[in-house]
XYZ file of C-alpha atoms in Angstrom:
515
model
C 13.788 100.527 128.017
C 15.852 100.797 131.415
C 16.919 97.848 133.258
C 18.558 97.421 136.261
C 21.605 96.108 136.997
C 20.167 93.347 139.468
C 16.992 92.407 136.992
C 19.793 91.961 134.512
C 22.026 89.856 136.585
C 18.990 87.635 137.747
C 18.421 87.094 133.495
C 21.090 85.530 133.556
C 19.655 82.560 135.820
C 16.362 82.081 133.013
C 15.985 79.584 130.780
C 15.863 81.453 127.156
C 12.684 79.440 126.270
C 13.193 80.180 122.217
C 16.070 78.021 122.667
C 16.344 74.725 122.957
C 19.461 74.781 125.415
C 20.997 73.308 128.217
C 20.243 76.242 130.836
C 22.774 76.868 133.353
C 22.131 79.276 136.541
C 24.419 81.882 136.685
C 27.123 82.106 139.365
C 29.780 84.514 139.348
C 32.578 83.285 136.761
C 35.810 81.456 137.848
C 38.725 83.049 137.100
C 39.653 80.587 134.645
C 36.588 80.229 132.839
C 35.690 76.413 131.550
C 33.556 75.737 128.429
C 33.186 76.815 124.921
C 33.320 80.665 125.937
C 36.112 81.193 128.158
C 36.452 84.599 126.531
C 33.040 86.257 127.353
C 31.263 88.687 125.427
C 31.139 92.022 124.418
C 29.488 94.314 121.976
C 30.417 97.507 120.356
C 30.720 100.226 117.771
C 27.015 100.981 117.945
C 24.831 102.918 115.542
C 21.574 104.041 115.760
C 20.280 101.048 114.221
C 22.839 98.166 114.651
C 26.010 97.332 116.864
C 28.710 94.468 116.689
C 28.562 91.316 119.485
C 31.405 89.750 119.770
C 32.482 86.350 121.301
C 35.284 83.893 120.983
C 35.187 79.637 120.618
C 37.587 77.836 122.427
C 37.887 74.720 120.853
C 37.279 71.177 123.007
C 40.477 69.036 123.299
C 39.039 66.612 122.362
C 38.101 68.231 118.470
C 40.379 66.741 116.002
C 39.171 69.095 113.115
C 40.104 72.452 113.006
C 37.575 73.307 110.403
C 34.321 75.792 111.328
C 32.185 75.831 114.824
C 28.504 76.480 113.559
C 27.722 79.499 115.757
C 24.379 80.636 116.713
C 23.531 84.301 117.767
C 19.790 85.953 119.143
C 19.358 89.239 120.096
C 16.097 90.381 122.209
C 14.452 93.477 124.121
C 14.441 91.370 127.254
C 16.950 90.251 129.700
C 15.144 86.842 128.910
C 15.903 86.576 125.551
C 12.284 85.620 124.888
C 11.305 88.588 122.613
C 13.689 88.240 119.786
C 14.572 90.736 117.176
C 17.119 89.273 114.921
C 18.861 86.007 114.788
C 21.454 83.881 112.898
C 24.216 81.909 112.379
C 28.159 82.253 111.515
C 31.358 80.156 111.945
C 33.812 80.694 114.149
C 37.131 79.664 112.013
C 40.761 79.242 112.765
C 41.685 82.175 110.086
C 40.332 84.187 112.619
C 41.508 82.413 115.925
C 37.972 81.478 116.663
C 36.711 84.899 117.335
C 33.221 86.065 115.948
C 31.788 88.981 114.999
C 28.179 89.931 114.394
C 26.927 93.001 113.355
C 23.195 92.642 114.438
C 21.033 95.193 112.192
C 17.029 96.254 112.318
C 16.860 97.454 115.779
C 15.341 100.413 116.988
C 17.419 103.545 117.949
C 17.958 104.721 121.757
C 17.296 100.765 122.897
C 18.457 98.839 125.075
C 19.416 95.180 123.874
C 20.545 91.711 125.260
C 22.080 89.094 123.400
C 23.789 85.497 123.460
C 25.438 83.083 121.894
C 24.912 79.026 121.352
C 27.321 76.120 119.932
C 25.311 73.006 120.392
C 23.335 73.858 123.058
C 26.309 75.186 125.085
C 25.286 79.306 126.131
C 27.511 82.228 126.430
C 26.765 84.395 128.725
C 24.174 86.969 128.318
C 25.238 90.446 127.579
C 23.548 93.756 127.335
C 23.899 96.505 125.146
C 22.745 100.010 123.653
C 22.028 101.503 120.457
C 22.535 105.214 119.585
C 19.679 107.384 119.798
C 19.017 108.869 116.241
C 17.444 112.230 116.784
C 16.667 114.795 119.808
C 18.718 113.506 122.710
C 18.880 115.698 125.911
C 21.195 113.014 127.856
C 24.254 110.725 127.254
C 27.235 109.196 129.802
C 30.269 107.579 128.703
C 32.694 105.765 130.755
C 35.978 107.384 129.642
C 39.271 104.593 130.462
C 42.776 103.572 129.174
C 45.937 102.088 129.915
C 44.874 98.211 131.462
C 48.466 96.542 132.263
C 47.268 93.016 133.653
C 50.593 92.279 135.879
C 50.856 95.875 137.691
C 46.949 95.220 139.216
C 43.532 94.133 139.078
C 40.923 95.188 136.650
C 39.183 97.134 140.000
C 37.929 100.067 137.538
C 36.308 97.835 135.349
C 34.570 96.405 137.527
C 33.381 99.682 138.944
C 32.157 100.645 135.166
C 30.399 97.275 134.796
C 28.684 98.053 138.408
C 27.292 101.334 136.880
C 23.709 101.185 135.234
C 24.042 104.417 133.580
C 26.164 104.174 130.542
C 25.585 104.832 127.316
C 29.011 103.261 126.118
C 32.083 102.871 127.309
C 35.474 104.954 125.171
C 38.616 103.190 125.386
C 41.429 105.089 124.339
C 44.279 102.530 124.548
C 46.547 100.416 125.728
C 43.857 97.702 126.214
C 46.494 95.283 126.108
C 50.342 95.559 126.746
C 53.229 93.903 124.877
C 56.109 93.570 126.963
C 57.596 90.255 128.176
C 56.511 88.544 131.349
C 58.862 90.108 134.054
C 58.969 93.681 132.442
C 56.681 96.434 133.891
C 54.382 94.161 136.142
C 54.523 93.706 140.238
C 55.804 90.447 141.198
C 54.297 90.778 144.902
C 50.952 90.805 143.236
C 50.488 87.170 142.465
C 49.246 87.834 139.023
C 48.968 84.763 136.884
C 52.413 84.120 134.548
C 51.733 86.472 131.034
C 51.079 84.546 128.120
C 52.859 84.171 125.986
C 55.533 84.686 128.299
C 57.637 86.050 125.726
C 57.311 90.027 124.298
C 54.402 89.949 121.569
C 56.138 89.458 117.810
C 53.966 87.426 115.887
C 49.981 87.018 115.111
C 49.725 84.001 117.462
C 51.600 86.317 120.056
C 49.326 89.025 120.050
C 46.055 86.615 120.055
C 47.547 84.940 122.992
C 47.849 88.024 125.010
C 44.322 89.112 124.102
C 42.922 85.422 125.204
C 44.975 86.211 128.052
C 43.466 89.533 128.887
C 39.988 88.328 128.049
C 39.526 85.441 130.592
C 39.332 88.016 133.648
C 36.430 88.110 134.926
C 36.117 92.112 136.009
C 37.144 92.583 131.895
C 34.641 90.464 131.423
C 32.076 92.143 133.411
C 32.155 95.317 131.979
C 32.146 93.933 128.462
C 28.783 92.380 129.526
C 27.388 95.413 130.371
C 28.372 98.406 128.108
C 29.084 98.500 124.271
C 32.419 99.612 123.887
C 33.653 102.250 121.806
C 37.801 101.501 121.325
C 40.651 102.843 119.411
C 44.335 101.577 119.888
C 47.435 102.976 121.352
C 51.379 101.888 121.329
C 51.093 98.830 123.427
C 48.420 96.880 121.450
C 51.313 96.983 118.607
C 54.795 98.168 120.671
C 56.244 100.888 122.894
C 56.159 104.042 121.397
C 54.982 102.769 117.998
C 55.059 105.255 114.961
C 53.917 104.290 111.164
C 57.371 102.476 110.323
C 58.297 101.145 113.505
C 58.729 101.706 117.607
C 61.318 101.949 120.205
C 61.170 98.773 120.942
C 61.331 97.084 117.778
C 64.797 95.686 116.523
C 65.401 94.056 113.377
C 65.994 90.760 114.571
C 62.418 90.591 115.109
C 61.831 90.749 111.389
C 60.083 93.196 109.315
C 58.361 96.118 111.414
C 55.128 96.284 108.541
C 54.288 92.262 109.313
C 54.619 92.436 113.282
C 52.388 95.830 112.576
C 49.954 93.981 111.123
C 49.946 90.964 112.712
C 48.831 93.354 115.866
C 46.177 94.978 113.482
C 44.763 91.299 112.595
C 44.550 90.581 115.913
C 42.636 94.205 117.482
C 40.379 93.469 114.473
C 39.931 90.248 115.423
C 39.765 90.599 119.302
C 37.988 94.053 119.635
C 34.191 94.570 118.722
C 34.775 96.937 116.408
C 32.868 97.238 112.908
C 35.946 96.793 110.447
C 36.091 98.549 106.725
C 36.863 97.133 103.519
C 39.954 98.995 103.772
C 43.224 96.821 103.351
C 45.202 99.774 105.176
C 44.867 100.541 109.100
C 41.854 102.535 109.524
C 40.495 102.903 113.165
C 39.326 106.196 112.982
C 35.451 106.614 112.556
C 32.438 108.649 113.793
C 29.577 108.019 115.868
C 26.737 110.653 116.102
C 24.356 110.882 118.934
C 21.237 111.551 118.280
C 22.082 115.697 117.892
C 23.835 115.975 121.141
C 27.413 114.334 120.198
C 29.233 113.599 117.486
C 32.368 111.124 118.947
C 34.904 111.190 116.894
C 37.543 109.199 117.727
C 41.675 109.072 116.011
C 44.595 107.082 115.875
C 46.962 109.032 116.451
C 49.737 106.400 116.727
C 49.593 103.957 113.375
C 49.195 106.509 110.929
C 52.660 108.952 112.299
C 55.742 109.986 111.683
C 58.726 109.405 113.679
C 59.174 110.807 117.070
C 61.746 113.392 117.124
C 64.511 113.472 119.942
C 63.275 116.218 122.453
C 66.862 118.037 122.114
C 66.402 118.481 118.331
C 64.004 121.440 117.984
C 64.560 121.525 114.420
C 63.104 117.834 113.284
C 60.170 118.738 115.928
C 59.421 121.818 114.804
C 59.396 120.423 111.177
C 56.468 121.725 109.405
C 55.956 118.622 106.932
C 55.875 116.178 109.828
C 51.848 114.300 110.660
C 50.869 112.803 113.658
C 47.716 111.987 111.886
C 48.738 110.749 108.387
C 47.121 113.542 105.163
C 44.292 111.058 104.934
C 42.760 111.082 108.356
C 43.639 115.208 109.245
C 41.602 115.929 106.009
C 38.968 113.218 107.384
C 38.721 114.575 110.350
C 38.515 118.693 109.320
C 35.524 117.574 106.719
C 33.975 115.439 109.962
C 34.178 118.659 112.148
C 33.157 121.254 109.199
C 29.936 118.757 108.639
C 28.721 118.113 112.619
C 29.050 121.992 112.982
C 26.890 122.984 109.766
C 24.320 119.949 111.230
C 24.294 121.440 114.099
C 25.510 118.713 116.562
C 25.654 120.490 120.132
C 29.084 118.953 120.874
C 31.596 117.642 119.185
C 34.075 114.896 121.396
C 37.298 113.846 119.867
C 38.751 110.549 121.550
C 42.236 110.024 120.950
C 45.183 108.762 122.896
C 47.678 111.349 123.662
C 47.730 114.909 125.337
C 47.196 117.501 122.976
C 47.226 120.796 124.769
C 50.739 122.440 124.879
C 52.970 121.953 127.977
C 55.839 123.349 126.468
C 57.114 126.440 127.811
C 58.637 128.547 124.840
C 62.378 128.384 124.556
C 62.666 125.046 126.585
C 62.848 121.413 125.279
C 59.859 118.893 124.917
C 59.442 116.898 128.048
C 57.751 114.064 125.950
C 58.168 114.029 122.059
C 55.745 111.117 121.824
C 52.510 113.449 122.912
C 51.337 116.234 120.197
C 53.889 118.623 121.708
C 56.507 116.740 119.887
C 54.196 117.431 116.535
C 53.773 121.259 117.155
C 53.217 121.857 113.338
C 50.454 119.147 113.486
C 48.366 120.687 116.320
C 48.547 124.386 114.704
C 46.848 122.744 111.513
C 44.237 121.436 113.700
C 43.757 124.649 115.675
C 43.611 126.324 112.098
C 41.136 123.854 110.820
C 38.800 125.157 114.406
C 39.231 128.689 113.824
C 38.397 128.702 110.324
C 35.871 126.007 110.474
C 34.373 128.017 113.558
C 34.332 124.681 115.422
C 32.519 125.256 118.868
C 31.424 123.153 122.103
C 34.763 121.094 121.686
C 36.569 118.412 123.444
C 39.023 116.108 123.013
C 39.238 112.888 125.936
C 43.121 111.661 126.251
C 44.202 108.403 128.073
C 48.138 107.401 127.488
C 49.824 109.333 130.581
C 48.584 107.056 133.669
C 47.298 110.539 135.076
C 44.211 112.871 135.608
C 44.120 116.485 134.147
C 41.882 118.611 133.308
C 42.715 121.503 131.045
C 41.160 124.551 128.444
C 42.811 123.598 125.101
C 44.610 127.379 123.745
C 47.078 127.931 121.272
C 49.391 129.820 123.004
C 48.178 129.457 127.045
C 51.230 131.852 127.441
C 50.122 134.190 125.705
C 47.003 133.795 124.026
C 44.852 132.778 127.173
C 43.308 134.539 130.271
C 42.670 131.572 132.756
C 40.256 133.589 134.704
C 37.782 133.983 131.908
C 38.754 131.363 129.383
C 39.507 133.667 126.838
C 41.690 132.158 123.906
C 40.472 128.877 124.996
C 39.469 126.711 121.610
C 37.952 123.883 123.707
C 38.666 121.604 126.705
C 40.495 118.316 127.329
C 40.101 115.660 129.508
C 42.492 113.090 130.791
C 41.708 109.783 132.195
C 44.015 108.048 134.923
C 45.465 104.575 134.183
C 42.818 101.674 134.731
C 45.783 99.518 136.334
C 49.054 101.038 135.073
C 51.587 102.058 137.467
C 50.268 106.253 137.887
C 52.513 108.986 136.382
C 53.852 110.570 139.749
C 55.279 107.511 140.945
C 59.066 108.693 141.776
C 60.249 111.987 143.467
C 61.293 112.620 140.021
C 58.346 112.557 138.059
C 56.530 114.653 141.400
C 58.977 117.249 141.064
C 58.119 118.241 137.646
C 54.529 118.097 138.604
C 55.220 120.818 141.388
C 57.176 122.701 138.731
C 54.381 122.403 135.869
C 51.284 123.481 137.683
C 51.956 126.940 138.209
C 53.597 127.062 134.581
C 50.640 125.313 132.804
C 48.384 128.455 133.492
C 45.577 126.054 131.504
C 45.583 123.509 134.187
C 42.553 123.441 136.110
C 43.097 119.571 137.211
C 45.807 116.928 138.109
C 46.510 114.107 139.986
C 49.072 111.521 139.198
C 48.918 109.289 142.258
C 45.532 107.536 141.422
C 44.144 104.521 139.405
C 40.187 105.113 137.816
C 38.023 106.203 135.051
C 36.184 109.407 134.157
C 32.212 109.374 134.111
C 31.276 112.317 130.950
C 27.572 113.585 131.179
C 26.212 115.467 128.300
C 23.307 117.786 127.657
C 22.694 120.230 125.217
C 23.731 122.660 128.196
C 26.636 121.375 129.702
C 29.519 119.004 129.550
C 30.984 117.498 132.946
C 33.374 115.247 133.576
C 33.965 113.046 137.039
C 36.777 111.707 137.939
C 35.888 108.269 140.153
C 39.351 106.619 141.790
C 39.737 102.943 143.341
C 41.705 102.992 146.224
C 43.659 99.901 144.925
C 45.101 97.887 142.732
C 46.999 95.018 145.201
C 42.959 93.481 145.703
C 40.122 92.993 144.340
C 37.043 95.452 145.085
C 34.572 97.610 143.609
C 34.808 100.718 145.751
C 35.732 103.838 144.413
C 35.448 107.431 145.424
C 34.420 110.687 143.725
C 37.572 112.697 143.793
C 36.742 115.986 140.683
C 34.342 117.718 138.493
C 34.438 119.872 136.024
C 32.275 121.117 134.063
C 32.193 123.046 130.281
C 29.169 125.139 129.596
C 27.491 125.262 125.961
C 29.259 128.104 124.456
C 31.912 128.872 126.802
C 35.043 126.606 125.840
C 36.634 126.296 129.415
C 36.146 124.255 132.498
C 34.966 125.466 135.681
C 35.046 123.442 138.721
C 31.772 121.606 139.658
């Protein structure tokens, strides 16, 4: 069914009459929330047939006990919860820092959903979400973001997304959170409420207190309301420049790198909507098919790697041993593209967090070890797994670099690429900007080597590294485009935003045209 944004909004306002609750009108939300569910709600990982809600309890004062909250959850085809299609309870428990997780089954594919929660008569808010359509879909749009630092701006592109009617789900590639220390990489003149903890993140309560942080803004909020949310992790939801056995900014007086590791996985699982697995390693990396039209398949490429090589020390980098995807999840991931092609999936979209086409010019050092040019061995087994796989209608969405580029994904774009016709090209990527991070151009410095790199990067169709946003993706069996929408700030609050790109990949072709 298709709602509107306004009808939606007005639910909100409706007594659910299959409850017997305490309705409250709906106003737009503090920014300090008050109540049981400071925290919102969101949904996510959705299948054709099911998707996770997700809310959080925060205890009364006044409750002595920290044992269970009895939690009650509906589901319904209508913005006033009145036709119901599953319903239950669960306990939200310390264990799990009050968080709760549903994964609400037996609903039909392609739908649209709205849901709430109820702890003695107290209601969340009412979100809205979407199921995957299971067979024969001509259209999807995904809002594509990453890179959220709370102290260097307002949420502004979230609340753009959350504006939107016209989303299927919204892909976060990372960096939903960041780790740092009150006082390091924020804006002071901003006004931004102190960081909590105000201390860099170390321990499980540390990284749930950032997250309860993060999750009582009201544009975050907003968007979670509206969209299921499709999420993988990057270095700042564990710490800068994270690899499997540590990060650049972990020391050992902070104690064992493998517990603050997974005190930060406990925590995502616990915070995120995300369906977890049975698995007691990290495993973020999953599929979601769309009806036909898209197979998303999205990687961690940060828990699972090895060290970064320095970029002076071509011979660690050009190791051939060294993964930036772990054996487990590059031999996942080849069997996941090998299957959607032989099913014949139009397009297959890989979301991960950091670029993967080559910038490295032959002969010179790499600019950035941390990005798949610092893994050069690692990308040529996933070009070979393309080629002999005779993977087609590719492309892989990148957040990480506070930046917006557009480029055809070759090999060699030296040698092995004609930029006119797109010949070599294996596929296309596409680079969100930074949702509030400071942008990627943001010294002389940093502009120099962009004026340097674009006639180099002979792959390049698209970059800007001045600008905040998100990038809308439309899909049919035809084409893929992608948008790139900007805010014009980050100092205030507001929801305008301006069209400033598109590009768009034909079935068949493998390159990106301007649109």
């Amino acid at each position: 069914m298709s709602v509107s944004r306004r009808a939606f909004l007005h639910s909100t306002a409706i007594a659910a009459a299959a409850w017997p609750l305490t309705i409250r009108g709906w106003q737009a939300p503090a920014e300090t929330p008050k109540g049981l569910f400071q925290h919102g709600v969101a949904s996510g990982d959705p299948l054709s047939d099911r998707v996770i809600l997700w809310t959080r309890i925060t205890p009364p004062p006044t409750r002595s006990s920290t044992g269970p909250i009895e939690v009650r959850w509906q589901i319904a085809s209508d913005e006033r919860l009145a036709n119901i299609v599953s319903k239950g309870t669960v306990e939200a428990v310390p264990q799990r820092d009050f968080t709760v997780k549903v994964d609400a089954a037996n609903l039909t594919a392609g739908g649209t959903y709205f849901y709430a929660f109820d702890v003695a008569g107290e209601q969340s808010p009412i979100g809205r979400t979407r199921t995957l359509p299971d067979r024969g879909a001509q259209r999807l749009r995904f809002g594509q973001v990453s890179c959220s630092n709370y102290p260097t701006g307002y949420f502004n592109v979230y609340r753009c997304l959350a504006n939107r009617e016209d989303l299927d789900a919204v892909v976060h590639l990372g960096d939903y959170i960041y780790e740092f220390a009150n006082g390091r990489y924020s804006d002071p003149s901003l006004g931004r409420a102190t960081l909590q903890p105000a201390t860099e993140l170390v321990t499980l309560q540390d990284y749930r207190s950032r997250y309860a942080f993060y999750r009582r803004d009201v544009d975050l909020q907003a968007v979670h309301r509206q969209h299921p949310f499709i999420v993988v992790w990057d270095d700042h939801e564990l710490a800068n420049d994270a690899w499997s056995s540590g990060a650049g900014n972990h020391n050992p007086s902070q104690g064992e790198w493998r517990t603050r590791q997974r005190a930060a996985y406990q925590a995502y699982l616990e915070w995120m909507p995300v369906r977890e697995t049975s698995s007691s390693e990290i495993q973020l990396y999953r599929r979601f098919a769309f009806g036909g039209l898209v197979d998303l398949v999205m990687l961690d490429t940060r828990a699972l790697r090895d060290q970064q090589a320095l970029s002076n020390d071509p011979t660690s980098i050009a190791n051939p041993q060294r993964s930036l995807l772990g054996a487990t999840q590059e031999s996942w991931l080849s069997d996941t593209l090998r299957a959607s092609q032989a099913a014949g999936t139009r397009w297959r979209i890989i979301g991960q967090q950091i670029l993967f086409s080559p910038l490295t010019v032959p002969g010179m050092n790499v600019l950035r070890p941390d990005v798949w040019d610092g893994y050069p061995a690692a990308r040529e087994r996933i070009f070979d797994m393309i080629e002999r796989g005779k993977i087609t209608d590719l492309a892989v969405l990148t957040g990480d670099i506070h930046s917006s580029w557009a480029l055809d994904i070759a090999r060699d774009p030296w040698s092995q690429y004609e930029p006119t016709t797109g010949s070599g090209s294996r596929g296309v990527e596409i680079v969100t900007p930074a949702v509030s991070s400071p942008p990627m151009f943001s010294t002389p410095a940093q502009r120099e080597i962009a004026t340097m790199l674009r006639p180099l990067a002979r792959h390049l169709k698209f970059l800007d590294g001045d600008s905040r946003g998100y990038v809308l993706l439309d899909v049919t069996p035809k084409t893929l485009s992608a948008e790139w929408y900007f805010v014009p700030t980050v100092t205030e609050r507001t929801d305008r935003e301006s069209r400033a790109a598109r590009f768009v990949c034909e079935s068949g072709s493998s390159r990106l045209v301007a649109g």
